[in-house]
PDB file of C-alpha atoms in Angstrom:
ATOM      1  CA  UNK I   1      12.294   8.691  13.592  1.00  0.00           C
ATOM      2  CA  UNK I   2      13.527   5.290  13.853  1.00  0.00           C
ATOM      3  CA  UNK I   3      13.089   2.481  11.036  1.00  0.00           C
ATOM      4  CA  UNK I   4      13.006  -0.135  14.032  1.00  0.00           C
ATOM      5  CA  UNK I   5       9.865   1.346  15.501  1.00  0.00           C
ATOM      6  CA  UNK I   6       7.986   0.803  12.706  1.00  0.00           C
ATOM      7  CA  UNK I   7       8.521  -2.937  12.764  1.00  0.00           C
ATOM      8  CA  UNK I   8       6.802  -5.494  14.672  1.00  0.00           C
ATOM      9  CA  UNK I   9       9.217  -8.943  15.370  1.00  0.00           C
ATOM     10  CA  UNK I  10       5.382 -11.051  13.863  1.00  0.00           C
ATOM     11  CA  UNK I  11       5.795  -8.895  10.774  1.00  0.00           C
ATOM     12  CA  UNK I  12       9.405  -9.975   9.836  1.00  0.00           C
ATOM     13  CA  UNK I  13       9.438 -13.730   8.162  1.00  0.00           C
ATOM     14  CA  UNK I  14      13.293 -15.209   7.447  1.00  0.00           C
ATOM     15  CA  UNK I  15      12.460 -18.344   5.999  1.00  0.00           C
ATOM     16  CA  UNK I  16      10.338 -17.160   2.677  1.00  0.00           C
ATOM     17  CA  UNK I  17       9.872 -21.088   1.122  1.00  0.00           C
ATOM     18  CA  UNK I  18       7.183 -19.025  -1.545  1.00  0.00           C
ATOM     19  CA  UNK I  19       7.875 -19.847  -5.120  1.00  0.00           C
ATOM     20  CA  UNK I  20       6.603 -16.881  -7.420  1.00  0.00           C
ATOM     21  CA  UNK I  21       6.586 -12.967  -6.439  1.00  0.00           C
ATOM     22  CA  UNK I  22       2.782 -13.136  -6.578  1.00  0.00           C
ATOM     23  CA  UNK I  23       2.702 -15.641  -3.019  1.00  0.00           C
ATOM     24  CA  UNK I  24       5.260 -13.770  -1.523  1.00  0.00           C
ATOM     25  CA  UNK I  25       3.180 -10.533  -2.267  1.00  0.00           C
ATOM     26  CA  UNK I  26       0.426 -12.259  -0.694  1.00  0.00           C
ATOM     27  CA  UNK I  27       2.446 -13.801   2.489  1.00  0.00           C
ATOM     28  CA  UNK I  28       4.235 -10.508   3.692  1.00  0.00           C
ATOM     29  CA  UNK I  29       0.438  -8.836   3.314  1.00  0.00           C
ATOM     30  CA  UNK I  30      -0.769 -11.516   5.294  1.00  0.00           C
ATOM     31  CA  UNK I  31       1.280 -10.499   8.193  1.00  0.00           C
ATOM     32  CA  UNK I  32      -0.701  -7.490   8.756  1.00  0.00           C
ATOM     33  CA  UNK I  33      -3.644  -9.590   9.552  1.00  0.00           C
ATOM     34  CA  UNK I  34      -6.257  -7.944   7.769  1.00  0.00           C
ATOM     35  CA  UNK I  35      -9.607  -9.455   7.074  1.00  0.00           C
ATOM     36  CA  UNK I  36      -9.429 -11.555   3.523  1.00  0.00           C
ATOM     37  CA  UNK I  37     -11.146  -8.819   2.009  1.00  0.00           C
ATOM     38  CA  UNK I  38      -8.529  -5.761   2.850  1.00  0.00           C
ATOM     39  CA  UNK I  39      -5.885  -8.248   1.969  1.00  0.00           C
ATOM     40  CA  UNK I  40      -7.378  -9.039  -1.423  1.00  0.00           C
ATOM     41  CA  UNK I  41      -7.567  -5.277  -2.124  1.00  0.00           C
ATOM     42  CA  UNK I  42      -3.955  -4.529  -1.048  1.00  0.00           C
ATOM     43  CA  UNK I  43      -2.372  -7.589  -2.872  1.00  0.00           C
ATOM     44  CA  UNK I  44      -4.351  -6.111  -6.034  1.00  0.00           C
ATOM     45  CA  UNK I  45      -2.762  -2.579  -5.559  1.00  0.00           C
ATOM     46  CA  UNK I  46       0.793  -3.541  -4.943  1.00  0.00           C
ATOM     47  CA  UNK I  47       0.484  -5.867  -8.159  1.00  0.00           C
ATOM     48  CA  UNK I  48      -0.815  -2.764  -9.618  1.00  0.00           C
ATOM     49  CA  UNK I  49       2.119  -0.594  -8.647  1.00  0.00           C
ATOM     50  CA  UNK I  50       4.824  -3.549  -9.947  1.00  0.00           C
ATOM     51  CA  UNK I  51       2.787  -3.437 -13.457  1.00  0.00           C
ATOM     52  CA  UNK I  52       4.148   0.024 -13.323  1.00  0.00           C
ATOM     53  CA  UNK I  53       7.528  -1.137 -12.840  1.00  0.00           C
ATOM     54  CA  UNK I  54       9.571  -3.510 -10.479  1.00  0.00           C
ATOM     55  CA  UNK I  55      10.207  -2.232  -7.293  1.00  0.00           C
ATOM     56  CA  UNK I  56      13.411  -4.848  -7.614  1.00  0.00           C
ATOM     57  CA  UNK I  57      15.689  -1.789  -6.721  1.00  0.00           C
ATOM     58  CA  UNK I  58      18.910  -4.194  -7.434  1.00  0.00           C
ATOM     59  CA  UNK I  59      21.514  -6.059  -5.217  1.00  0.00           C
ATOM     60  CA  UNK I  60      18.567  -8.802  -4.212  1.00  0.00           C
ATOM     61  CA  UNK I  61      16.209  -5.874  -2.670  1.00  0.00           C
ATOM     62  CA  UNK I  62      13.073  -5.052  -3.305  1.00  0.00           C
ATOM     63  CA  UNK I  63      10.587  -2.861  -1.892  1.00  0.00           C
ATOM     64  CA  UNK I  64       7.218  -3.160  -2.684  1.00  0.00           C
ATOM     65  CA  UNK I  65       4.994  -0.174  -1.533  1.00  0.00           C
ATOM     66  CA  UNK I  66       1.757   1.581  -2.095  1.00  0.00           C
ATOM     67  CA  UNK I  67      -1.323   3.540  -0.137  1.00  0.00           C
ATOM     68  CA  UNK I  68      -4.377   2.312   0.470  1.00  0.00           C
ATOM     69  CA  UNK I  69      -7.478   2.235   2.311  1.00  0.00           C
ATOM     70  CA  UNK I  70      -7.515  -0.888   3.774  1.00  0.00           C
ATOM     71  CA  UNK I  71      -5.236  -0.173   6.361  1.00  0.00           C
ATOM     72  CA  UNK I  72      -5.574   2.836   8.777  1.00  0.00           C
ATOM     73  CA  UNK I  73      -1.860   2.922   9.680  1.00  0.00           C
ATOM     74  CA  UNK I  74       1.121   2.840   8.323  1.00  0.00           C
ATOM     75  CA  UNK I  75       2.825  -0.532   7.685  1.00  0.00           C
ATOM     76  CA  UNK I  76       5.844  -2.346   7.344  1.00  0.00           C
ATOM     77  CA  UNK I  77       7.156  -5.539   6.856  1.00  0.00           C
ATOM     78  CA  UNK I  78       9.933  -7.864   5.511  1.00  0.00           C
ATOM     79  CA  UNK I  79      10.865 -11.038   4.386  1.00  0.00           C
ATOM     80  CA  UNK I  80      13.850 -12.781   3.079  1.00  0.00           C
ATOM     81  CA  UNK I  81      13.953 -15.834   0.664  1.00  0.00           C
ATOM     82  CA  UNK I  82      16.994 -17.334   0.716  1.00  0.00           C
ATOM     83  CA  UNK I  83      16.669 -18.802  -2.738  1.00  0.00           C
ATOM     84  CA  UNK I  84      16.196 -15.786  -4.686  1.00  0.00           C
ATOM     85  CA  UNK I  85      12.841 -14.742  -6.572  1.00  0.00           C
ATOM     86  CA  UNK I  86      12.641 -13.362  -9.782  1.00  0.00           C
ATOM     87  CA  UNK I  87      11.015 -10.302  -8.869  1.00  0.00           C
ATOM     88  CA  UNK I  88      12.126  -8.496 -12.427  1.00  0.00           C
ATOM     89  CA  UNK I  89      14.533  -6.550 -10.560  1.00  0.00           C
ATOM     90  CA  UNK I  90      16.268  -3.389 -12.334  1.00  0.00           C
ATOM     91  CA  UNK I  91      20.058  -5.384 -12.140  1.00  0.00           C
ATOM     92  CA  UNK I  92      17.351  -8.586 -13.730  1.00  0.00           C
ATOM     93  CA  UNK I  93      19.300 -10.341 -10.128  1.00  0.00           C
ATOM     94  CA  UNK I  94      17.280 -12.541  -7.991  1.00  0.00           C
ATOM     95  CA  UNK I  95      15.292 -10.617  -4.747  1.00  0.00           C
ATOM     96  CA  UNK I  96      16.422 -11.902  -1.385  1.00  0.00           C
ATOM     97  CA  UNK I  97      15.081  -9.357   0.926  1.00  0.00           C
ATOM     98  CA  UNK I  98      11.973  -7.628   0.707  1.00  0.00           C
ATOM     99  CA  UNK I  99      10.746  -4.888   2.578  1.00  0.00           C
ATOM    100  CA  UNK I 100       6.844  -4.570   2.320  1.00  0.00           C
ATOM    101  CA  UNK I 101       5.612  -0.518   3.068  1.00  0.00           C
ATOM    102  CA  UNK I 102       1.977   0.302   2.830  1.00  0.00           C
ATOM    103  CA  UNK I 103       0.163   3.288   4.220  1.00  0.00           C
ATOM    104  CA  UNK I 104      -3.180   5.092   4.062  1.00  0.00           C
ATOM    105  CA  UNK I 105      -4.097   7.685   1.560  1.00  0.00           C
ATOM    106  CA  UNK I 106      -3.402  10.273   4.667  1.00  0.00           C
ATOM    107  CA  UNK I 107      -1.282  10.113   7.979  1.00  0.00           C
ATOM    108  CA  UNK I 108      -1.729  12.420  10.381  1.00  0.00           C
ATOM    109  CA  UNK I 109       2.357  12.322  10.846  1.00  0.00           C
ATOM    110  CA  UNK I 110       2.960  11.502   7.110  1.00  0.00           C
ATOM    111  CA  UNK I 111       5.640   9.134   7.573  1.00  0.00           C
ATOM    112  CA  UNK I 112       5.222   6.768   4.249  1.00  0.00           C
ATOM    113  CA  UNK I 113       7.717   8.770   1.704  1.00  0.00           C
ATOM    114  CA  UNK I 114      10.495   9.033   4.715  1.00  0.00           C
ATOM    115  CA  UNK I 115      10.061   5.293   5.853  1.00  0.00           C
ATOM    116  CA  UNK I 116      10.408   4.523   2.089  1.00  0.00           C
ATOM    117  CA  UNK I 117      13.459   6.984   1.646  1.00  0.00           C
ATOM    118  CA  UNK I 118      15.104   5.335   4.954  1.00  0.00           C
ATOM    119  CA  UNK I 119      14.747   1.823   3.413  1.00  0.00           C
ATOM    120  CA  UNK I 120      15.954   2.551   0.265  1.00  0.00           C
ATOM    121  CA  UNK I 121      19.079   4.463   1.710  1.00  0.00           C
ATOM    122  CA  UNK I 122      19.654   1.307   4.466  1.00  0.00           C
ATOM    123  CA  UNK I 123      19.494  -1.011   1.219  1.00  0.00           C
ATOM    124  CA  UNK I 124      22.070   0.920  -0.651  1.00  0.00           C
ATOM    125  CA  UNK I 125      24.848   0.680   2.402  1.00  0.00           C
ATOM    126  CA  UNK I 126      27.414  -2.160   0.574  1.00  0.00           C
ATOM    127  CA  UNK I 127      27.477  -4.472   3.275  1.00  0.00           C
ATOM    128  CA  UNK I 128      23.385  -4.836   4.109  1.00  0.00           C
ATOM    129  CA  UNK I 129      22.619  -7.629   1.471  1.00  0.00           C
ATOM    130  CA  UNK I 130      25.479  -9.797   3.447  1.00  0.00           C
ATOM    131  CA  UNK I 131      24.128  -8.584   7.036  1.00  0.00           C
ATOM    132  CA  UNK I 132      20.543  -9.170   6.295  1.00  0.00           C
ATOM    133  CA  UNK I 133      21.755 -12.771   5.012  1.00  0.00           C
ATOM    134  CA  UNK I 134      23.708 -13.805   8.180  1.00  0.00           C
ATOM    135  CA  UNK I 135      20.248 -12.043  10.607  1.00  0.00           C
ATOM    136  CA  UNK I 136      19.199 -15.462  12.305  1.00  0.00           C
ATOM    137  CA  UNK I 137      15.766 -14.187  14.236  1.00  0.00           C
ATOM    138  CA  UNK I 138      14.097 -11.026  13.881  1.00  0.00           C
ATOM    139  CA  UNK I 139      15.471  -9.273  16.679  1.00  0.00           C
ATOM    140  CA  UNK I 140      18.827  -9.381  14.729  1.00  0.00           C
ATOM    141  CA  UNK I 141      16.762  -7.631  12.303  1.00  0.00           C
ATOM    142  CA  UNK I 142      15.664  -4.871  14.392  1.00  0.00           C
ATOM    143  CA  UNK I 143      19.210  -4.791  16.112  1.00  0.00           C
ATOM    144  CA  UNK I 144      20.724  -4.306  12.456  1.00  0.00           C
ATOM    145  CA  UNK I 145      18.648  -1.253  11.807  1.00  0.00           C
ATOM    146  CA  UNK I 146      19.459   0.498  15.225  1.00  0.00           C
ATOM    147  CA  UNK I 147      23.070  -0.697  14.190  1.00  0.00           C
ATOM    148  CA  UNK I 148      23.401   0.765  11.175  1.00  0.00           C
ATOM    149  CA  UNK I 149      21.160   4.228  12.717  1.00  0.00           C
ATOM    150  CA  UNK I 150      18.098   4.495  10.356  1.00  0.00           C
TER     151      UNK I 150
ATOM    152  CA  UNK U   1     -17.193  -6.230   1.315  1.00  0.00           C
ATOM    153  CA  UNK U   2     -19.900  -4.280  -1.102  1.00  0.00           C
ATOM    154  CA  UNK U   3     -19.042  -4.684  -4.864  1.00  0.00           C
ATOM    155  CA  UNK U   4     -19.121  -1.192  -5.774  1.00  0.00           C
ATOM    156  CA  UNK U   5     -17.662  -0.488  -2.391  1.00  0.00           C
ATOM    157  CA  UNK U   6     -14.434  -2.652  -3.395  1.00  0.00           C
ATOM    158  CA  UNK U   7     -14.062  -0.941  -6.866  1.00  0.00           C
ATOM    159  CA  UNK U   8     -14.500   2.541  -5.558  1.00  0.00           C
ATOM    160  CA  UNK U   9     -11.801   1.657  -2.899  1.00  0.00           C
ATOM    161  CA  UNK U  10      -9.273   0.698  -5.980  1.00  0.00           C
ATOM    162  CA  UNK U  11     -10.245   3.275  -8.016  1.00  0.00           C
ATOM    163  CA  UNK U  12      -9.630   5.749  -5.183  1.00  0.00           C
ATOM    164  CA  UNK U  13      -6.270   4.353  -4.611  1.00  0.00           C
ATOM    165  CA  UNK U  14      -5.557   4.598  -8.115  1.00  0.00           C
ATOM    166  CA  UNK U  15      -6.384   7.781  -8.366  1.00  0.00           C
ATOM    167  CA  UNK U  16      -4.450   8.830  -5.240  1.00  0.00           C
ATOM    168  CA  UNK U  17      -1.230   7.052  -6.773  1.00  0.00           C
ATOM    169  CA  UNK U  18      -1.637   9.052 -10.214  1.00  0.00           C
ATOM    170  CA  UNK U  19      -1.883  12.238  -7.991  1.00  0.00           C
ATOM    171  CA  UNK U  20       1.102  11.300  -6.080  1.00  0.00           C
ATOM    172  CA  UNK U  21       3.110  10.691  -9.481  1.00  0.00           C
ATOM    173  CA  UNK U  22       2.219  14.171 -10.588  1.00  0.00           C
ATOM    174  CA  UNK U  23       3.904  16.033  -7.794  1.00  0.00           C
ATOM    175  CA  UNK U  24       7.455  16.573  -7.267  1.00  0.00           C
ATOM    176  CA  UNK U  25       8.893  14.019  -4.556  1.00  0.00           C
ATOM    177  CA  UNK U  26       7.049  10.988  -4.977  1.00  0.00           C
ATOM    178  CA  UNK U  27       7.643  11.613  -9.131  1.00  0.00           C
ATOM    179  CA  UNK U  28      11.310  11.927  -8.225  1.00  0.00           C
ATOM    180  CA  UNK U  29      11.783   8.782  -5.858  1.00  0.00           C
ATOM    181  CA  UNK U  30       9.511   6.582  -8.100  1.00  0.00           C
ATOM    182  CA  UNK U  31      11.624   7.220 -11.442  1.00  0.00           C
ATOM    183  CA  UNK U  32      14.809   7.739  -9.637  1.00  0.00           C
ATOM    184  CA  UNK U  33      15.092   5.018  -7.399  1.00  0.00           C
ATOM    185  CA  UNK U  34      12.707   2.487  -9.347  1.00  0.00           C
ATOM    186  CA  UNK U  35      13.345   3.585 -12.812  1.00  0.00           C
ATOM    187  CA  UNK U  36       9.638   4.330 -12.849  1.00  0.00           C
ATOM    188  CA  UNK U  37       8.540   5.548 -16.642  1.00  0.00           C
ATOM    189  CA  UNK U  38       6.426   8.158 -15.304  1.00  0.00           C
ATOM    190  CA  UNK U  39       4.312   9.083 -18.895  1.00  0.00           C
ATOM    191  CA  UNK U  40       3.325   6.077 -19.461  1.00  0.00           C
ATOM    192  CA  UNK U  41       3.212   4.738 -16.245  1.00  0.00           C
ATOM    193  CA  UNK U  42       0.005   7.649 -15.746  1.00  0.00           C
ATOM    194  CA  UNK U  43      -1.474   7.097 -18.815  1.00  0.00           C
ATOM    195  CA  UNK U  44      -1.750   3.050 -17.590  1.00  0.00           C
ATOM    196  CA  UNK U  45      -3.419   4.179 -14.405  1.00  0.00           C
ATOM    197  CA  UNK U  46      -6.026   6.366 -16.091  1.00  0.00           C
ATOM    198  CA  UNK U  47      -7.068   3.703 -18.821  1.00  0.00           C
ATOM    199  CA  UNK U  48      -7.578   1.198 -15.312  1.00  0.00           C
ATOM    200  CA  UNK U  49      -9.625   3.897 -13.451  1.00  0.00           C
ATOM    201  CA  UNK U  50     -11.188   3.994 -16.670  1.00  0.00           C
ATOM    202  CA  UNK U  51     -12.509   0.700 -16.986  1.00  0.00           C
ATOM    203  CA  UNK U  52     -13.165   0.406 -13.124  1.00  0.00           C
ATOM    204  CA  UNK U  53     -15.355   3.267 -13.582  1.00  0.00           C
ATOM    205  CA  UNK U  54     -17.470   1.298 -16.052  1.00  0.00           C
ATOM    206  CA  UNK U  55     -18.222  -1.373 -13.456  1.00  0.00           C
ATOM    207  CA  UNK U  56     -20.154   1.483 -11.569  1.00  0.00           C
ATOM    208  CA  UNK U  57     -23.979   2.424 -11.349  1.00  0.00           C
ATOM    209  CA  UNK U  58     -24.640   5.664 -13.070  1.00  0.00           C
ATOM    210  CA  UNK U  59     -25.406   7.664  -9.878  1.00  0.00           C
ATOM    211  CA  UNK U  60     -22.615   5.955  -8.037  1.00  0.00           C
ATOM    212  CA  UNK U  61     -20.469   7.300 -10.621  1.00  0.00           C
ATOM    213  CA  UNK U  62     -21.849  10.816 -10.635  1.00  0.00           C
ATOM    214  CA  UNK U  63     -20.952  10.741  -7.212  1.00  0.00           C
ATOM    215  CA  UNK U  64     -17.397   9.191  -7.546  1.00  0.00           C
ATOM    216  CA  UNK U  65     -16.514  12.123 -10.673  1.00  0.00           C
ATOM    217  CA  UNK U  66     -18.304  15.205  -8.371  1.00  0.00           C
ATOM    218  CA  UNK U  67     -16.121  14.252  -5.539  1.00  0.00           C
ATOM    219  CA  UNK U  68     -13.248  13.678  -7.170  1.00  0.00           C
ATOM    220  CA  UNK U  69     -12.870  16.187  -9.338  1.00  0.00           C
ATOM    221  CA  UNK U  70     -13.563  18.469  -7.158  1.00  0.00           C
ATOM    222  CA  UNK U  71     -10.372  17.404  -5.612  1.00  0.00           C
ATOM    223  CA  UNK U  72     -11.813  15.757  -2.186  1.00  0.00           C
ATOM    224  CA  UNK U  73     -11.233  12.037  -1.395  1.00  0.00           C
ATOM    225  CA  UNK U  74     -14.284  10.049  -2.529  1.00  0.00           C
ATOM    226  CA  UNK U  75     -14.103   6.779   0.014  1.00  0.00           C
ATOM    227  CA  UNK U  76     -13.166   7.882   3.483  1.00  0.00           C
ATOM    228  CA  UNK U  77     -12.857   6.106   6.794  1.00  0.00           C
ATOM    229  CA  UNK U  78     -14.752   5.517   9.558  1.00  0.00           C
ATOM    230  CA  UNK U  79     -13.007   5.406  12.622  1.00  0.00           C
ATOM    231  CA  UNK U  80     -14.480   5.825  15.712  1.00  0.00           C
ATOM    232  CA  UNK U  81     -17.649   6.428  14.295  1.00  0.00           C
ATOM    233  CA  UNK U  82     -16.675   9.695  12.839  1.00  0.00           C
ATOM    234  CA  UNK U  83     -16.748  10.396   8.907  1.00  0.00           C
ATOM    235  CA  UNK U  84     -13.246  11.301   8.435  1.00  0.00           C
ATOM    236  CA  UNK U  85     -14.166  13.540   5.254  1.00  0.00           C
ATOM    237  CA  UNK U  86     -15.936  16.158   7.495  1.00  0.00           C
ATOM    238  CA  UNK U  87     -15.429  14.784  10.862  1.00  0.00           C
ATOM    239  CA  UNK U  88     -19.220  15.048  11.950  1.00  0.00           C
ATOM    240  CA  UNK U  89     -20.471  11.480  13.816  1.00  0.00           C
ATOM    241  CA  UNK U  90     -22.510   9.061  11.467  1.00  0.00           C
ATOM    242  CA  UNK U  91     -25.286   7.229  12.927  1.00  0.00           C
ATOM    243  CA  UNK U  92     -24.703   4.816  15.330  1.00  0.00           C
ATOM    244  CA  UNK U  93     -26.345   1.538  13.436  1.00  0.00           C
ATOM    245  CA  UNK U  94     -24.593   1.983  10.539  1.00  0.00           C
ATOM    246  CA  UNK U  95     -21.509   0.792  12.435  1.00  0.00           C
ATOM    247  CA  UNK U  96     -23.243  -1.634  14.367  1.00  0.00           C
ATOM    248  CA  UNK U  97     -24.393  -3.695  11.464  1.00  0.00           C
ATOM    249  CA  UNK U  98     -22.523  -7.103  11.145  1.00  0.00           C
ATOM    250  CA  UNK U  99     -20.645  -5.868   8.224  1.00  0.00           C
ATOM    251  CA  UNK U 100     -21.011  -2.121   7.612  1.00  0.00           C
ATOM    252  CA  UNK U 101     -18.912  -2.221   4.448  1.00  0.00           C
ATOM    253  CA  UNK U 102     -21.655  -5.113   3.189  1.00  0.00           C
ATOM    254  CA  UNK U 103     -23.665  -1.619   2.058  1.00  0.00           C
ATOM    255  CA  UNK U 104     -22.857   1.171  -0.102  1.00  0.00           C
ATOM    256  CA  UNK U 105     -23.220   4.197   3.010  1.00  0.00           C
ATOM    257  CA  UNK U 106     -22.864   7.575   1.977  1.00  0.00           C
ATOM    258  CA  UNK U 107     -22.177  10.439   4.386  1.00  0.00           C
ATOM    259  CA  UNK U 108     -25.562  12.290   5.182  1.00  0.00           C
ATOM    260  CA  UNK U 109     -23.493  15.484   5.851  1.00  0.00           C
ATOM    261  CA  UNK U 110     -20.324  15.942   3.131  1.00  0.00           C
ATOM    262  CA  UNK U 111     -21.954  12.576   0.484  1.00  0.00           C
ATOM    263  CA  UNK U 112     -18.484  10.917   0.622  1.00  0.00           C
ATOM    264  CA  UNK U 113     -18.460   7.035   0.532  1.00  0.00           C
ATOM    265  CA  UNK U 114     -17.976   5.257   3.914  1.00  0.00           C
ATOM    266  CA  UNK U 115     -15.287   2.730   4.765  1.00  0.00           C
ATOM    267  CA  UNK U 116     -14.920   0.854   8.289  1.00  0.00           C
ATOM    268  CA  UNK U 117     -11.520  -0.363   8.013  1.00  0.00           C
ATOM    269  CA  UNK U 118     -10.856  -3.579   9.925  1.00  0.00           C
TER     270      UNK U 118
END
């Protein structure tokens, strides 16, 4: 299993200008083009799961994630917002790079928890926050991931 | 989207994310890497299902509890006109109407709530 194959280039936005977690939430879920209702529902669960605690996981990433419904695949996306949000991150740092997972309640190939585990373990490599800074177009992106063999 | 039809899909979802915190590996990766506090962190998603539950008709929450306790998924998909609780086809109009998830349908064979995902 390769991270880049879950990825679509439409799905990956660079240039985050959003000014409060909540729209950037809402922008990366909008890149699954859902139907307003199935986004409403989704935006409402991942807020959920943050009210649980940030997914913030330090060094400017987060990773928002949850199952649901709404979508009959699983999903992934990412931004970056060059800027920085305060996304109550566990180091309290600004988020830069987000990576957006979302799945349904059941896959038939169950991939959710090891597309989650391969993010987080690509996020912890020291030199990713600087790569995923210098990526100029999303097929940098997807090059980066292949590069770095998640 | 149906009202009831939207809070049964959250509560469902809820409930599928306080099952997942009970077992071992999501429990582990959500307070390991996300410094989840698990206790509390359950008792929060109960207290919402909770209150979502109140938003429910009576029957429609007989319905929800029977399923759900009896630890089958309550709101299942549609796809390709099949009921994917018990796999058996639903009828034909159902999916043909403008906006099946407009109506509350319920499975004729296993009772499970329908959803047509988009």
């Amino acid at each position: 299993m390769q991270l880049r194959d879950f990825f679509s280039t439409d799905a990956i936005a660079l240039d985050l200008t959003t000014e409060t977690k909540d729209e950037t939430l809402r922008t990366l879920v909008g890149l699954f083009h859902l139907d307003e209702k199935s986004e409403g529902i989704l935006f409402k669960m991942l807020k959920r799961r943050e009210n649980l605690g940030s997914t913030g996981i330090g060094r400017g990433i987060a990773i928002p994630h949850c199952r649901s419904l709404v979508v009959n695949r699983l999903r992934v996306a990412f931004g970056r917002h060059t800027p920085g949000l305060d996304f109550k991150a566990i180091d309290e740092k600004p988020v830069h790079y987000i990576f957006l997972i979302v799945a349904p309640p059941l896959e038939v190939s169950n991939q959710y928890l090891p597309v989650l585990g391969k993010i987080a373990q690509f996020s912890k490599e020291p030199d990713v926050p600087e790569q995923l800074a210098a990526v100029t177009k999303p097929e940098e992106f997807l090059q980066l991931l292949e590069m770095k063999g998640v | 989207m149906h009202e009831e039809l939207e809070t049964l899909l959250e509560m469902q979802d809820l409930h599928m994310q306080l099952r997942a915190l009970e077992e071992g590996e999501v429990r582990d990766l959500e307070s390991g890497l996300f410094d989840m506090g698990i206790e509390e962190a359950l008792e929060t998603l109960d207290q919402k299902i909770l209150e979502l539950q109140g938003r429910l008709e009576p029957r429609v929450q007989d319905r929800y509890r029977r399923l759900i306790s009896a630890g089958n998924r309550a709101v299942v998909p549609v796809l390709g006109g099949v009921c994917y609780g018990c796999f058996v086809a639903v009828p034909t109009s159902w999916a043909a109407e403008a906006d099946p998830n407009d109506k509350l349908n319920v499975c004729q064979n296993c009772g499970r709530f329908h959803y047509y995902p988009t």
